[in-house]
Short mmCIF file of C-alpha atoms and ligand atoms in Angstrom, two decimals:
data_model
loop_
_atom_site.label_atom_id
_atom_site.label_comp_id
_atom_site.label_asym_id
_atom_site.label_seq_id
_atom_site.Cartn_x
_atom_site.Cartn_y
_atom_site.Cartn_z
CA MET A 1346 23.10 -8.47 -27.55
CA LYS A 1347 20.32 -5.86 -27.75
CA GLU A 1348 19.20 -4.23 -24.52
CA LEU A 1349 16.23 -6.01 -22.89
CA GLN A 1350 12.89 -4.28 -23.58
CA PRO A 1351 10.63 -3.48 -20.57
CA PHE A 1352 7.82 -6.04 -20.25
CA LYS A 1353 4.29 -4.85 -19.51
CA MET A 1354 2.57 -7.01 -16.89
CA SER A 1355 -1.19 -7.72 -16.93
CA LYS A 1356 -3.41 -4.76 -16.19
CA ARG A 1357 -6.30 -7.04 -15.24
CA PHE A 1358 -5.34 -7.31 -11.58
CA GLU A 1359 -3.98 -3.84 -10.88
CA ASN A 1360 -6.52 -3.20 -8.12
CA VAL A 1361 -5.80 -6.40 -6.20
CA LYS A 1362 -3.93 -5.53 -3.02
CA LEU A 1363 -1.44 -7.72 -1.16
CA ILE A 1364 -2.22 -7.66 2.54
CA SER A 1365 -0.84 -9.28 5.70
CA ALA A 1366 1.88 -11.95 5.60
CA ALA A 1367 2.58 -11.46 1.91
CA ALA A 1368 3.16 -7.74 2.39
CA ALA A 1369 4.36 -7.68 5.97
CA LYS A 1370 7.30 -5.45 6.85
CA THR A 1371 9.34 -7.12 9.52
CA PRO A 1372 11.60 -4.73 11.42
CA HIS A 1373 13.81 -6.48 13.92
CA ASP A 1374 11.77 -6.21 17.11
CA LEU A 1375 8.33 -6.14 15.47
CA ILE A 1376 5.46 -7.70 17.38
CA PRO A 1377 3.35 -8.97 14.49
CA LEU A 1378 -0.31 -8.87 15.46
CA SER A 1379 -1.02 -8.74 11.74
CA PHE A 1380 -0.04 -12.37 11.09
CA GLY A 1381 -2.87 -14.94 11.18
CA PHE A 1382 -0.34 -17.61 12.17
CA PRO A 1383 -0.55 -20.47 14.68
CA ALA A 1384 1.75 -20.25 17.71
CA LYS A 1385 5.20 -21.74 17.20
CA GLU A 1386 4.46 -23.92 20.26
CA ALA A 1387 1.62 -25.54 18.28
CA TYR A 1388 3.99 -27.43 15.98
CA ASP A 1389 5.31 -30.84 17.01
CA VAL A 1390 8.39 -30.75 14.80
CA SER A 1391 9.91 -34.10 15.75
CA LEU A 1392 6.60 -35.95 15.47
CA MET A 1393 6.01 -34.41 12.05
CA ALA A 1394 9.51 -35.57 11.02
CA LYS A 1395 8.71 -39.11 12.18
CA CYS A 1396 5.37 -39.10 10.35
CA SER A 1397 7.08 -37.86 7.19
CA SER A 1398 9.50 -40.82 7.23
CA LYS A 1399 6.69 -43.22 8.08
CA ALA A 1400 4.51 -41.95 5.22
CA ILE A 1401 7.34 -42.26 2.70
CA GLU A 1402 8.40 -45.71 3.91
CA GLU A 1403 4.83 -47.02 3.93
CA GLY A 1404 3.79 -45.37 0.66
CA GLY A 1405 7.02 -46.17 -1.19
CA TYR A 1406 7.22 -44.82 -4.74
CA LYS A 1407 3.44 -44.21 -4.71
CA SER A 1408 3.98 -41.22 -2.41
CA PHE A 1409 5.93 -39.51 -5.17
CA GLU A 1410 3.46 -39.90 -8.02
CA TYR A 1411 0.69 -37.64 -9.28
CA GLY A 1412 -2.53 -38.06 -7.34
CA GLY A 1413 -4.89 -39.14 -10.10
CA ALA A 1414 -8.53 -38.10 -10.04
CA THR A 1415 -9.37 -38.35 -6.38
CA GLY A 1416 -6.01 -38.51 -4.60
CA PRO A 1417 -5.23 -40.71 -1.60
CA SER A 1418 -8.25 -41.84 0.39
CA ARG A 1419 -6.84 -41.98 3.96
CA ILE A 1420 -7.20 -38.28 4.55
CA VAL A 1421 -10.67 -38.18 2.98
CA LYS A 1422 -11.81 -40.97 5.29
CA TRP A 1423 -10.54 -38.98 8.27
CA LEU A 1424 -12.29 -35.81 7.06
CA LYS A 1425 -15.56 -37.66 6.52
CA LYS A 1426 -15.53 -38.92 10.10
CA ARG A 1427 -14.46 -35.61 11.63
CA SER A 1428 -17.18 -33.71 9.73
CA GLU A 1429 -19.84 -35.75 11.49
CA ILE A 1430 -19.27 -33.94 14.80
CA ARG A 1431 -20.61 -30.82 13.06
CA GLY A 1432 -23.65 -32.56 11.65
CA ILE A 1433 -22.08 -33.00 8.21
CA TYR A 1434 -22.89 -36.51 7.01
CA ALA A 1435 -21.42 -36.56 3.52
CA PRO A 1436 -20.05 -39.53 1.57
CA GLU A 1437 -16.39 -39.49 0.52
CA GLU A 1438 -17.30 -38.54 -3.06
CA ASN A 1439 -18.60 -35.21 -1.70
CA ILE A 1440 -15.19 -34.27 -0.26
CA LEU A 1441 -12.44 -32.58 -2.26
CA VAL A 1442 -8.98 -31.99 -0.77
CA THR A 1443 -7.58 -28.66 -1.90
CA THR A 1444 -4.23 -26.90 -1.79
CA GLY A 1445 -5.21 -24.77 1.20
CA SER A 1446 -8.73 -23.45 1.59
CA GLY A 1447 -7.51 -20.46 -0.43
CA GLN A 1448 -7.62 -22.76 -3.44
CA ALA A 1449 -11.11 -23.94 -2.49
CA MET A 1450 -12.21 -20.29 -2.57
CA ASP A 1451 -10.51 -19.73 -5.90
CA ILE A 1452 -12.11 -22.68 -7.71
CA LEU A 1453 -15.50 -22.03 -6.12
CA ALA A 1454 -15.41 -18.37 -7.13
CA ARG A 1455 -14.72 -19.37 -10.73
CA GLY A 1456 -16.80 -22.55 -10.84
CA LEU A 1457 -20.06 -21.15 -9.47
CA THR A 1458 -20.13 -17.84 -11.32
CA ASN A 1459 -19.62 -15.96 -14.55
CA GLU A 1460 -17.46 -12.85 -14.70
CA GLY A 1461 -19.39 -9.81 -13.51
CA ASP A 1462 -21.78 -11.84 -11.32
CA GLU A 1463 -22.70 -10.54 -7.90
CA VAL A 1464 -21.66 -12.35 -4.71
CA TRP A 1465 -22.50 -11.26 -1.19
CA VAL A 1466 -20.08 -11.19 1.70
CA GLU A 1467 -20.05 -10.12 5.30
CA ALA A 1468 -18.92 -6.61 6.23
CA PRO A 1469 -16.22 -6.91 7.42
CA THR A 1470 -14.96 -10.10 5.77
CA PHE A 1471 -11.69 -12.00 5.20
CA PHE A 1472 -9.53 -9.91 2.84
CA GLY A 1473 -8.15 -13.10 1.23
CA ALA A 1474 -11.68 -14.02 0.12
CA LEU A 1475 -12.20 -10.55 -1.34
CA ARG A 1476 -8.97 -11.00 -3.25
CA ASN A 1477 -10.09 -14.34 -4.68
CA PHE A 1478 -13.49 -13.01 -5.65
CA THR A 1479 -12.01 -9.90 -7.27
CA LEU A 1480 -9.55 -12.05 -9.22
CA ALA A 1481 -12.53 -14.03 -10.52
CA GLY A 1482 -14.08 -10.78 -11.79
CA LEU A 1483 -16.98 -10.80 -9.32
CA LYS A 1484 -18.84 -7.85 -7.80
CA CYS A 1485 -18.91 -8.12 -4.00
CA ARG A 1486 -21.65 -6.57 -1.92
CA GLY A 1487 -21.21 -6.37 1.87
CA PHE A 1488 -23.73 -7.05 4.67
CA GLU A 1489 -23.21 -5.93 8.24
CA ILE A 1490 -22.37 -8.30 11.08
CA ASP A 1491 -23.01 -7.84 14.79
CA GLU A 1492 -22.14 -9.87 17.90
CA ASN A 1493 -24.31 -12.73 16.55
CA GLY A 1494 -22.68 -12.80 13.14
CA LEU A 1495 -24.16 -11.86 9.77
CA LYS A 1496 -27.38 -9.83 10.03
CA VAL A 1497 -29.49 -12.30 8.08
CA ASP A 1498 -32.53 -9.97 8.20
CA LEU A 1499 -30.62 -7.49 6.04
CA VAL A 1500 -29.81 -10.26 3.59
CA GLU A 1501 -33.48 -11.24 3.43
CA GLU A 1502 -34.54 -7.62 2.80
CA ALA A 1503 -31.98 -7.32 0.01
CA LEU A 1504 -33.11 -10.58 -1.58
CA VAL A 1505 -36.74 -9.46 -1.56
CA ALA A 1506 -35.77 -6.05 -2.99
CA ALA A 1507 -33.58 -7.63 -5.67
CA LYS A 1508 -36.31 -10.02 -6.71
CA ASN A 1509 -39.02 -7.33 -6.80
CA ASN A 1510 -36.89 -4.83 -8.69
CA GLY A 1511 -35.13 -7.15 -11.12
CA LEU A 1512 -31.73 -6.44 -9.53
CA PRO A 1513 -28.84 -8.95 -9.52
CA MET A 1514 -29.28 -11.87 -7.17
CA PRO A 1515 -26.19 -13.29 -5.50
CA LYS A 1516 -24.65 -16.45 -6.96
CA PHE A 1517 -23.34 -17.19 -3.50
CA ILE A 1518 -23.00 -15.72 -0.03
CA TYR A 1519 -19.62 -16.24 1.62
CA ILE A 1520 -19.78 -16.51 5.42
CA MET A 1521 -17.56 -17.46 8.36
CA PRO A 1522 -20.02 -18.73 10.96
CA ASN A 1523 -17.52 -19.62 13.69
CA PHE A 1524 -14.95 -17.22 15.18
CA HIS A 1525 -15.13 -14.89 12.23
CA ASN A 1526 -12.06 -13.41 10.57
CA PRO A 1527 -11.76 -10.53 11.37
CA GLY A 1528 -14.89 -10.01 13.52
CA GLY A 1529 -14.26 -12.81 16.05
CA VAL A 1530 -18.05 -13.38 16.30
CA THR A 1531 -20.17 -16.54 15.90
CA LEU A 1532 -23.37 -16.83 13.86
CA SER A 1533 -26.36 -17.70 16.06
CA LEU A 1534 -28.28 -20.94 15.51
CA GLU A 1535 -31.42 -19.05 14.53
CA ARG A 1536 -29.57 -17.08 11.85
CA ARG A 1537 -27.88 -20.24 10.52
CA MET A 1538 -31.25 -21.87 10.01
CA LYS A 1539 -32.76 -18.78 8.45
CA LEU A 1540 -29.89 -18.24 6.01
CA ALA A 1541 -30.09 -21.88 4.89
CA LYS A 1542 -33.82 -21.44 4.24
CA LEU A 1543 -33.14 -18.32 2.18
CA ALA A 1544 -30.52 -20.15 0.09
CA LEU A 1545 -33.09 -22.81 -0.78
CA ALA A 1546 -35.88 -20.31 -1.43
CA TYR A 1547 -33.81 -17.91 -3.58
CA ASN A 1548 -31.52 -20.50 -5.14
CA PHE A 1549 -28.06 -19.28 -4.24
CA PHE A 1550 -25.15 -21.11 -2.65
CA ILE A 1551 -23.75 -20.46 0.80
CA ILE A 1552 -19.99 -20.88 1.04
CA GLU A 1553 -19.44 -21.78 4.67
CA ASP A 1554 -15.78 -21.11 5.49
CA ASP A 1555 -15.08 -22.81 8.82
CA ALA A 1556 -11.32 -22.33 9.15
CA TYR A 1557 -11.26 -21.78 12.93
CA THR A 1558 -13.98 -24.13 14.14
CA GLU A 1559 -11.64 -26.54 15.99
CA LEU A 1560 -10.21 -23.70 18.08
CA ASN A 1561 -13.17 -23.32 20.38
CA PHE A 1562 -12.67 -21.72 23.83
CA SER A 1563 -16.29 -22.16 24.92
CA GLU A 1564 -18.69 -25.00 25.67
CA ARG A 1565 -20.88 -24.00 22.74
CA VAL A 1566 -20.71 -26.11 19.56
CA LEU A 1567 -23.19 -25.02 16.90
CA PRO A 1568 -24.20 -27.19 13.94
CA ALA A 1569 -22.72 -26.29 10.57
CA VAL A 1570 -25.02 -24.32 8.29
CA TYR A 1571 -24.41 -27.19 5.83
CA GLN A 1572 -26.64 -29.38 7.96
CA PHE A 1573 -29.68 -27.23 7.17
CA ALA A 1574 -29.32 -27.19 3.35
CA PRO A 1575 -26.70 -29.66 2.08
CA GLN A 1576 -27.91 -29.07 -1.49
CA ARG A 1577 -27.10 -25.37 -1.33
CA VAL A 1578 -24.23 -25.08 1.17
CA ILE A 1579 -20.60 -25.73 0.32
CA TYR A 1580 -18.59 -26.30 3.47
CA MET A 1581 -14.87 -25.63 3.55
CA SER A 1582 -12.09 -25.73 6.09
CA THR A 1583 -8.32 -26.04 6.41
CA PHE A 1584 -5.50 -27.64 8.38
CA SER A 1585 -3.60 -24.32 8.29
CA LYS A 1586 -4.78 -23.28 11.74
CA THR A 1587 -4.74 -26.67 13.48
CA ILE A 1588 -1.65 -28.35 11.97
CA ALA A 1589 0.42 -25.90 9.90
CA PRO A 1590 -0.16 -23.40 7.09
CA ALA A 1591 2.92 -24.63 5.21
CA ILE A 1592 1.31 -28.01 4.49
CA ARG A 1593 -1.16 -26.11 2.24
CA MET A 1594 -4.05 -28.44 2.82
CA GLY A 1595 -7.74 -27.63 2.99
CA TRP A 1596 -10.94 -29.30 1.82
CA LEU A 1597 -14.48 -28.67 0.77
CA VAL A 1598 -17.72 -30.62 1.01
CA ALA A 1599 -20.20 -30.20 -1.84
CA PRO A 1600 -22.68 -32.14 -3.96
CA PRO A 1601 -20.84 -34.56 -6.33
CA GLU A 1602 -21.83 -32.69 -9.52
CA ILE A 1603 -20.16 -29.57 -8.14
CA ILE A 1604 -17.08 -31.56 -7.09
CA MET A 1605 -16.81 -32.79 -10.71
CA GLN A 1606 -16.92 -29.23 -12.04
CA LEU A 1607 -14.37 -28.02 -9.46
CA ARG A 1608 -11.93 -30.83 -10.30
CA SER A 1609 -11.62 -29.46 -13.81
CA LEU A 1610 -10.74 -26.02 -12.40
CA LYS A 1611 -8.19 -27.40 -9.95
CA ALA A 1612 -5.28 -27.10 -12.31
CA ASP A 1613 -2.46 -27.97 -9.92
CA GLY A 1614 -2.10 -31.65 -10.82
CA SER A 1615 -3.63 -32.50 -7.43
CA THR A 1616 -2.82 -31.37 -3.92
CA SER A 1617 0.55 -32.89 -2.94
CA VAL A 1618 0.05 -36.64 -2.52
CA LEU A 1619 3.14 -36.82 -0.36
CA MET A 1620 1.83 -34.14 1.99
CA GLN A 1621 -1.59 -35.80 2.17
CA GLU A 1622 0.06 -39.05 3.24
CA ILE A 1623 2.22 -37.26 5.83
CA VAL A 1624 -0.81 -35.47 7.28
CA ALA A 1625 -2.80 -38.72 7.32
CA ALA A 1626 0.04 -40.44 9.22
CA TYR A 1627 0.18 -37.51 11.66
CA LEU A 1628 -3.59 -37.54 12.25
CA GLU A 1629 -3.52 -41.31 12.83
CA THR A 1630 -0.74 -40.88 15.40
CA ILE A 1631 -1.99 -38.01 17.55
CA ASP A 1632 -5.17 -37.59 19.57
CA PHE A 1633 -6.63 -34.72 17.53
CA ASP A 1634 -9.12 -33.72 20.24
CA ASP A 1635 -6.29 -33.39 22.76
CA HIS A 1636 -4.20 -31.45 20.27
CA VAL A 1637 -6.86 -28.87 19.42
CA GLY A 1638 -7.88 -28.72 23.09
CA ASN A 1639 -4.32 -27.87 24.13
CA ILE A 1640 -3.72 -25.23 21.50
CA SER A 1641 -7.12 -23.69 22.18
CA LYS A 1642 -6.12 -23.30 25.84
CA LEU A 1643 -2.92 -21.57 24.78
CA TYR A 1644 -4.80 -19.20 22.46
CA LYS A 1645 -7.41 -18.43 25.12
CA SER A 1646 -4.73 -17.37 27.59
CA ARG A 1647 -3.18 -15.09 24.94
CA LEU A 1648 -6.59 -13.63 24.16
CA ASP A 1649 -7.23 -13.00 27.86
CA ALA A 1650 -3.88 -11.21 28.19
CA MET A 1651 -4.69 -9.09 25.15
CA ILE A 1652 -8.15 -8.19 26.41
CA LYS A 1653 -6.80 -7.20 29.83
CA ALA A 1654 -4.23 -4.94 28.15
CA ILE A 1655 -6.92 -3.41 25.92
CA ASP A 1656 -9.07 -2.65 28.96
CA ASP A 1657 -6.08 -1.22 30.85
CA TYR A 1658 -4.55 0.87 28.07
CA LEU A 1659 -7.46 1.79 25.84
CA GLY A 1660 -10.50 1.48 28.14
CA ASP A 1661 -13.52 3.41 26.84
CA GLU A 1662 -11.75 4.48 23.66
CA VAL A 1663 -12.62 1.13 22.07
CA THR A 1664 -15.24 -1.63 21.93
CA TYR A 1665 -14.97 -5.32 20.96
CA THR A 1666 -16.82 -8.62 21.19
CA ALA A 1667 -14.62 -11.17 22.99
CA PRO A 1668 -14.25 -14.11 20.57
CA GLU A 1669 -15.22 -17.62 21.72
CA GLY A 1670 -12.46 -19.10 19.60
CA GLY A 1671 -10.19 -18.60 16.61
CA PHE A 1672 -7.31 -16.19 16.11
CA PHE A 1673 -8.73 -12.66 15.87
CA LEU A 1674 -10.03 -9.78 17.89
CA TRP A 1675 -11.73 -6.91 16.08
CA LEU A 1676 -11.10 -3.62 17.81
CA THR A 1677 -13.45 -0.73 17.12
CA PHE A 1678 -12.44 2.84 17.89
CA LYS A 1679 -14.87 5.77 18.00
CA GLU A 1680 -16.49 6.55 14.67
CA GLU A 1681 -14.44 9.69 14.03
CA VAL A 1682 -11.13 7.79 14.41
CA ALA A 1683 -9.20 6.74 11.29
CA THR A 1684 -6.92 3.89 12.37
CA SER A 1685 -4.71 4.41 9.29
CA LEU A 1686 -3.56 7.63 10.97
CA PHE A 1687 -1.59 5.74 13.60
CA GLU A 1688 -0.65 2.59 11.66
CA GLU A 1689 2.75 3.91 10.52
CA LEU A 1690 3.55 5.24 13.99
CA ALA A 1691 2.61 1.89 15.53
CA LEU A 1692 4.95 0.16 13.05
CA GLU A 1693 7.74 2.54 14.08
CA LYS A 1694 7.04 1.55 17.68
CA GLY A 1695 7.36 -2.09 16.60
CA VAL A 1696 3.83 -3.48 16.27
CA SER A 1697 1.82 -4.41 13.21
CA PHE A 1698 -1.91 -4.99 12.78
CA ILE A 1699 -4.33 -5.18 9.87
CA LEU A 1700 -6.26 -2.03 9.08
CA GLY A 1701 -9.96 -2.77 9.29
CA GLU A 1702 -10.60 -0.92 6.04
CA HIS A 1703 -9.01 -3.78 4.06
CA CYS A 1704 -11.81 -6.08 5.20
CA TYR A 1705 -14.65 -4.40 3.31
CA ALA A 1706 -15.91 -5.01 -0.19
CA GLU A 1707 -17.47 -1.52 -0.26
CA ASN A 1708 -18.22 1.36 2.16
CA GLU A 1709 -14.98 0.76 4.07
CA GLU A 1710 -15.21 1.59 7.76
CA LYS A 1711 -12.05 3.34 8.91
CA ASN A 1712 -12.21 2.96 12.67
CA HIS A 1713 -11.28 -0.71 13.19
CA ILE A 1714 -8.16 -2.83 13.41
CA ARG A 1715 -7.76 -6.62 13.32
CA LEU A 1716 -5.51 -8.07 16.00
CA CYS A 1717 -4.23 -11.64 15.88
CA PHE A 1718 -3.71 -13.10 19.37
CA SER A 1719 -2.53 -16.61 18.41
CA TYR A 1720 1.04 -15.97 17.30
CA CYS A 1721 2.56 -13.83 20.05
CA ASP A 1722 2.90 -14.86 23.69
CA GLU A 1723 1.05 -13.13 26.54
CA GLU A 1724 3.83 -10.64 27.32
CA MET A 1725 4.17 -9.72 23.65
CA CYS A 1726 0.41 -9.27 23.28
CA LYS A 1727 0.40 -6.98 26.29
CA GLU A 1728 3.41 -4.97 25.06
CA ALA A 1729 1.87 -4.71 21.58
CA ILE A 1730 -1.36 -3.24 22.93
CA LYS A 1731 0.63 -0.74 25.01
CA ARG A 1732 2.48 0.37 21.85
CA ILE A 1733 -0.76 0.62 19.86
CA ALA A 1734 -2.27 2.71 22.65
CA GLU A 1735 0.79 4.99 22.66
CA ALA A 1736 0.55 5.45 18.89
CA TYR A 1737 -3.19 6.11 19.12
CA TYR A 1738 -2.89 8.68 21.94
CA GLU A 1739 -0.11 10.47 20.06
CA LYS A 1740 -2.45 11.00 17.10
CA TYR A 1741 -5.62 11.38 19.19
CA PRO A 1742 -4.42 12.99 22.42
CA VAL A 1743 -7.55 12.32 24.49
CA LYS A 1744 -6.03 10.80 27.58
CA LYS A 1745 -2.62 10.10 29.14
CA LEU A 1746 -1.41 6.51 29.36
CA VAL A 1747 -1.48 5.04 32.86
C1 PLP B 2762 -11.35 -17.51 7.19
C2 PLP B 2762 -10.18 -18.02 6.45
N1 PLP B 2762 -10.38 -18.81 5.40
C3 PLP B 2762 -9.36 -19.31 4.68
C4 PLP B 2762 -8.06 -18.99 5.00
C5 PLP B 2762 -6.96 -19.53 4.12
O1 PLP B 2762 -6.41 -20.64 4.65
P1 PLP B 2762 -5.43 -21.61 3.82
O2 PLP B 2762 -4.10 -21.45 4.47
O3 PLP B 2762 -6.01 -22.97 4.01
O4 PLP B 2762 -5.43 -21.20 2.38
C6 PLP B 2762 -7.79 -18.18 6.09
C7 PLP B 2762 -6.40 -17.84 6.43
O5 PLP B 2762 -6.11 -16.89 7.10
C8 PLP B 2762 -8.88 -17.67 6.83
O6 PLP B 2762 -8.71 -16.85 7.86
#
């Protein structure tokens, strides 16, 4: 047989980077603050096993078939009801179950735009969203966030300037209003209302990615942006953070004509029917409020341990906004610091984090890191911060460790 010729892969996606779990190096004693994973204590393995058997026994052969146009309705009914606590009153036909919210992002990016269109994102933003938008051939423009989320005034100024000067208008703005990834911040009520008004006035969509909303450590529950402009907001969320990422189940809420368009882009032969039935059985068995309440308590205590260690080991070298929920803390070093300079050293010391620079569509800021506090226990979080501080002080010898 002739020797195999080398095969040239697509050049179209050469600039798309793999970040986090997909690219994670895992030395033996690594403390992975880079993983956006739930805690292993958050999984009820034996209950999930029981619900799997129950779903298969109850569903019979139906659980093994293709889903058809709309898929099973039990989970959609549950989602419809749950959405109401956020002020989202949408009929079942407005809800589409997706294979993770990553898929929702993918089909939205392709369904709402043409290649080369401009979309606006927060700066920083979720690197997975940037990846999806880049794969769809979109141009991403970033807008600063502060402790109250996206600076909507800057968005308004840019919209006015774009309109007056014939510049590209965004097809959509992608935001994470609650417990932002990576920023940890929450969009204020005033800014939610204003952004919704702008979407209606300038005719763009808001993609409201609410992945972490159930993991709330505070008393504050803000209405979804969706509530203020259901015609121009597409709401999306996921069970990855509250049940398990491996079930690959998310959903979106959108006007029915958009759902129709997105169905034709969802080329996976439907999100696993079997998994939808298992998740429905699980949700009907547990008290979901208790479940998310318990895991939120666990995550809050890990966050508190991490914050104490940051204050002890890094003190005035860094700033952060303590998140009111979610998985992530965004640590900002002084402007002249490049966190990439101590990333490798930190890995050698056995701790990983996400470099902040991966979270920008443009004008990357170099002095941040994203820390995930959900996956590692309190002692590990504390030890990880100590190692990061050691790596930092070795490269920036400003102060001795206490
Ligand atoms: C803000 C945000 N949206 C979406 C996702 C993707 O979630 P899924 O596992 O549902 O694809 C993540 C995962 O990290 C996330 O942080």
